[in-house]
Coordinates of C-alpha atoms in Angstrom, one line a residue:
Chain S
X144 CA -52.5 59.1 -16.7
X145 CA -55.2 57.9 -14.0
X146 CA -52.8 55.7 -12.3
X147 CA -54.6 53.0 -10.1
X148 CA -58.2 52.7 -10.0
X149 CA -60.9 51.2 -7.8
X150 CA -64.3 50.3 -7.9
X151 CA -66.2 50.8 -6.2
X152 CA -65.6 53.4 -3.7
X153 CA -68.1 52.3 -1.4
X154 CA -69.9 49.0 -0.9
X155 CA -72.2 47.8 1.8
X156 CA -73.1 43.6 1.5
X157 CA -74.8 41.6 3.9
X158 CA -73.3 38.7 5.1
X159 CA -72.9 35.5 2.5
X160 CA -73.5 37.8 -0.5
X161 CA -70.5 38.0 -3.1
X162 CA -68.6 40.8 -4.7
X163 CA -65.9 41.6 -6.8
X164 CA -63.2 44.6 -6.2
X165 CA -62.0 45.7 -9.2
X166 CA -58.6 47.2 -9.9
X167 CA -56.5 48.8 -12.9
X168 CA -53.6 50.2 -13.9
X169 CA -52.3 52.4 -17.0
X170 CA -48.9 52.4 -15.7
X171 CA -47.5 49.3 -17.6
X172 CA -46.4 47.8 -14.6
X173 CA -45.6 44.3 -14.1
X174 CA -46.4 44.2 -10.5
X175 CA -49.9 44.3 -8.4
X176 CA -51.1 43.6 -5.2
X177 CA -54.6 44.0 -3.0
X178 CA -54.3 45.0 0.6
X179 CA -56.7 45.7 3.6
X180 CA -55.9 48.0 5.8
X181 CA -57.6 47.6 9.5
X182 CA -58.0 50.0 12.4
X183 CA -54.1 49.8 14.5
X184 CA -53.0 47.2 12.1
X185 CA -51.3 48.9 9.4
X186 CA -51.8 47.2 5.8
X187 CA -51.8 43.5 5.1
X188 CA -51.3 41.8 1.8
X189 CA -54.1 39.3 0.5
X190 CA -52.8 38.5 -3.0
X191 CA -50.2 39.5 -5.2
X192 CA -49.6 38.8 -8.8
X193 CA -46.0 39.2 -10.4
X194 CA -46.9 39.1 -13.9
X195 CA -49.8 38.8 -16.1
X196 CA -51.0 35.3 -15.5
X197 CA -49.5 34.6 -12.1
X198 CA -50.8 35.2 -8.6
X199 CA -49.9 34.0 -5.1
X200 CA -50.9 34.5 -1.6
X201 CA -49.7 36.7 0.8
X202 CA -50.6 37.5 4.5
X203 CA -54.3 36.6 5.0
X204 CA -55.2 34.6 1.7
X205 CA -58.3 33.0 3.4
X206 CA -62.0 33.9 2.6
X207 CA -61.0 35.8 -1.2
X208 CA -60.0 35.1 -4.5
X209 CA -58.1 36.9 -7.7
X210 CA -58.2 37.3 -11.3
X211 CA -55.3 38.6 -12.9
X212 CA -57.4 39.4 -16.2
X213 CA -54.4 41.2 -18.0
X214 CA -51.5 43.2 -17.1
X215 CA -53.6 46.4 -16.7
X216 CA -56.4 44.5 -14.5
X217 CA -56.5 42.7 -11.2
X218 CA -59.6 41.7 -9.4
X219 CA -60.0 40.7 -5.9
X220 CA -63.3 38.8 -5.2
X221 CA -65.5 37.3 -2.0
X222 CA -67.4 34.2 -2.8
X223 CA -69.5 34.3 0.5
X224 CA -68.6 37.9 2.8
X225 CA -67.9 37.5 6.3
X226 CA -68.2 40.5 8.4
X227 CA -64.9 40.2 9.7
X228 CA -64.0 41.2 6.2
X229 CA -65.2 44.7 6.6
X230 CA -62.0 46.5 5.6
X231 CA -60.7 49.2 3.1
X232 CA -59.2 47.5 0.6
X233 CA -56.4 48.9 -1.2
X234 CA -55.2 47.7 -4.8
X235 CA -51.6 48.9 -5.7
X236 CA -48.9 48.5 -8.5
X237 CA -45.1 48.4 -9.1
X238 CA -42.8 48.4 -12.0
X239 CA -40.6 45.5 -11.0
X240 CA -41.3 42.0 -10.2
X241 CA -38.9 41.9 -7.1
X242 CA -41.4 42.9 -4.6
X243 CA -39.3 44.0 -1.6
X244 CA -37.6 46.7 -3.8
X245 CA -40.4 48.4 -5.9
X246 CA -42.0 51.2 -5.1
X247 CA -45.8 50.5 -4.8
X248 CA -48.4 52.7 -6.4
X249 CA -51.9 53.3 -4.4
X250 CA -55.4 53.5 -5.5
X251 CA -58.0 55.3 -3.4
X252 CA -59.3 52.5 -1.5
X253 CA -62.6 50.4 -1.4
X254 CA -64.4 50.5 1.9
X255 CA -66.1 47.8 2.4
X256 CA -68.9 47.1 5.4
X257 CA -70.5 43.8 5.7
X258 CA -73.5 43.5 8.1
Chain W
X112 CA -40.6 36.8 12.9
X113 CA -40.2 40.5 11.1
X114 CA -42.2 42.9 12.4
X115 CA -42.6 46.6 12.2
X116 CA -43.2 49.4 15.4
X117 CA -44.3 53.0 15.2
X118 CA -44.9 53.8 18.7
X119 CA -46.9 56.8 18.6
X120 CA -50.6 56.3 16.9
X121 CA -50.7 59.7 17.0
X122 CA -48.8 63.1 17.4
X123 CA -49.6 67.2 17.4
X124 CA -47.4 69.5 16.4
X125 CA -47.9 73.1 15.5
X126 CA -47.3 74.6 12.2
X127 CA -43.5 75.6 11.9
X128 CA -42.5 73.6 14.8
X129 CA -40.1 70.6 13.7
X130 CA -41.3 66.8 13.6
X131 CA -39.9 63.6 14.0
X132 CA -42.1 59.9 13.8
X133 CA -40.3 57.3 14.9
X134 CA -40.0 53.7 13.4
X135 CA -38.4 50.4 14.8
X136 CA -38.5 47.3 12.7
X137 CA -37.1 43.7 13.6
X138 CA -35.6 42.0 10.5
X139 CA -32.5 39.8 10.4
X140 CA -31.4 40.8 6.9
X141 CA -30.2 44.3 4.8
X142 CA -33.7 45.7 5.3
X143 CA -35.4 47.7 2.3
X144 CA -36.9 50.6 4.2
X145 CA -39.8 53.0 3.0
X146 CA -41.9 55.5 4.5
X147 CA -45.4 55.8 2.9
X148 CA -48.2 59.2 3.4
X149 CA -51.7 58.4 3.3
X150 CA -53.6 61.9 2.9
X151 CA -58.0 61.4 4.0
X152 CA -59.8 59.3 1.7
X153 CA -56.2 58.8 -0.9
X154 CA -54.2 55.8 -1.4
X155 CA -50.7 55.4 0.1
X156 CA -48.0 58.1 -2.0
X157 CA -44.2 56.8 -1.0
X158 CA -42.3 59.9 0.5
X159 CA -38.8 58.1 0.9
X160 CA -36.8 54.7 0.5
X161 CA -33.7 53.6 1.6
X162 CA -32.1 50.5 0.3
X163 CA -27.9 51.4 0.7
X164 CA -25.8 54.0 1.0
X165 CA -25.8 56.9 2.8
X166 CA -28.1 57.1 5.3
X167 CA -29.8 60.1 5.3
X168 CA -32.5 59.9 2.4
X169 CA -34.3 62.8 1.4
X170 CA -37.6 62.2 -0.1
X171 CA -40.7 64.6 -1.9
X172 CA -42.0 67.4 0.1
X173 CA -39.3 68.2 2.3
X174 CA -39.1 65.1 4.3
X175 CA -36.0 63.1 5.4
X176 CA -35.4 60.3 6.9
X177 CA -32.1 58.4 8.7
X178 CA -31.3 55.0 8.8
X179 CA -29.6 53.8 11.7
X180 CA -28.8 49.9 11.7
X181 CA -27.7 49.7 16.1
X182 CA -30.2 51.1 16.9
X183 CA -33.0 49.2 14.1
X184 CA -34.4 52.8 13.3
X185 CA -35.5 54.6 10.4
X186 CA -37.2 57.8 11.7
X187 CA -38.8 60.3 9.4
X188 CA -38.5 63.8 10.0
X189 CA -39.1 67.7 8.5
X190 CA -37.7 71.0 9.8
X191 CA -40.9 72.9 9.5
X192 CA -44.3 71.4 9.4
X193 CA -47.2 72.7 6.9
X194 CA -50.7 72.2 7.9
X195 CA -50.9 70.3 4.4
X196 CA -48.4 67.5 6.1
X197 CA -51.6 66.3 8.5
X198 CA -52.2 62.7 7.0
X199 CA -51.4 59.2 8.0
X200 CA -47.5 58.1 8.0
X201 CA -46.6 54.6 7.6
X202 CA -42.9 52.9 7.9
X203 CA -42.8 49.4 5.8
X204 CA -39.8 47.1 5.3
X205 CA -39.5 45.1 2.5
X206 CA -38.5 41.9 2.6
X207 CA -35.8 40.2 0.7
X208 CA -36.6 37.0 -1.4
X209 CA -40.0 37.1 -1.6
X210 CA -43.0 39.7 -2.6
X211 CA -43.6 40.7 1.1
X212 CA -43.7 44.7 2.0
X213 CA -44.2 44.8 6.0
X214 CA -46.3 47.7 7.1
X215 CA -46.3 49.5 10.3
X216 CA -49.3 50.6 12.0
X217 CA -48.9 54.3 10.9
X218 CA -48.7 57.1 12.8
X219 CA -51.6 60.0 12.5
X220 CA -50.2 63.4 12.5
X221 CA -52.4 66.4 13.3
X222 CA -51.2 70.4 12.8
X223 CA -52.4 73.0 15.2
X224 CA -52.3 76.6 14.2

């Protein structure tokens, strides 16, 4: 049982090149959601998907897009990066589809530098 | 607008010695209240949630926390600190009606010998 997964780990871009994060989870969970987490600013939420074949934005939507593929797979992508999008990106899971009350599940991260 | 405070970036305490991170969140409704651990180079791992009930929540690796709705608190705390606890806490409050978890800015503790 791997959990949630990232790739890649690492990923340096230059600025107007694209990429896509890729998440999944062997949990079963209905849930999943990609974050960033910045320097004093704690983790905000990009996107979130409730189910398989539904997804909505969350804090700071602008400059990315998502895939939910299948209920194991969600992909977070950036059509043209910006290097105020240089981040660790964080792609997490829960059980439920009520959000607020789930616990979330982690994955290791995806630092991300755009020059 | 809802927001979430851990005052202290970062704290030292020394192996044994007790420890207590404080968090203060603004949020008119029944909050949902969690503390997260984020260990170098790992994902977030929940420690503790608190939804209702009593108030003093014990979570994994003997960690507690207490709930305290006059004074818009939910500190963490442990008795006896391990040099295994250094890692990066964060307090979150979920928010009811829609699919938003509020995160604080976390709170990095270090463990002196």
């Amino acid at each position: 049982n791997a959990g949630v997964t990232q790739t890649p780990k690492f990923q340096v871009l230059k600025t107007g090149q694209s990429m896509t994060l890729q998440c999944a989870q062997d949990m079963n969970h209905n849930s999943m959601y990609w974050y960033r987490q910045d320097p004093g600013m704690g983790l905000r939420l990009i996107y979130y998907s409730a189910s398989e074949g539904t997804t909505d934005k969350g804090e700071v939507p602008n400059g990315y897009n998502v895939s939910r593929l299948n209920k194991r797979e969600f992909s977070l992508r950036l059509e043209s990066a910006a290097p105020s999008q240089t981040s660790v990106y964080f792609c997490a899971s829960s059980e439920g589809s009520r959000g607020h009350t789930d616990t979330q599940y982690f994955g290791p991260g995806t630092r991300l530098t755009v020059l | 607008a809802q927001s979430v405070t851990q005052p202290d970036i970062h704290i030292t305490v020394s192996e044994g010695a007790s420890l207590e991170l404080r968090c203060n969140y603004s949020y008119g409704a029944t909050p949902y209240l969690f503390w997260y651990v984020q260990s170098p180079g790992q994902g977030l791992q929940l420690l503790l949630k608190y939804f209702s009930g009593d108030t003093l929540v014990q979570g994994i690796k003997g960690f507690e926390a207490e709930f305290k709705r006059s004074q818009s608190s939910f500190n963490l705390r442990k008795p006896s600190v391990h040099w295994s606890d250094a890692a990066e806490y964060f307090c979150a409050v979920g928010l009811t009606g829609g699919f938003k978890t509020i995160f604080g800015a976390g709170t990095r503790l270090f463990v002196k010998a």
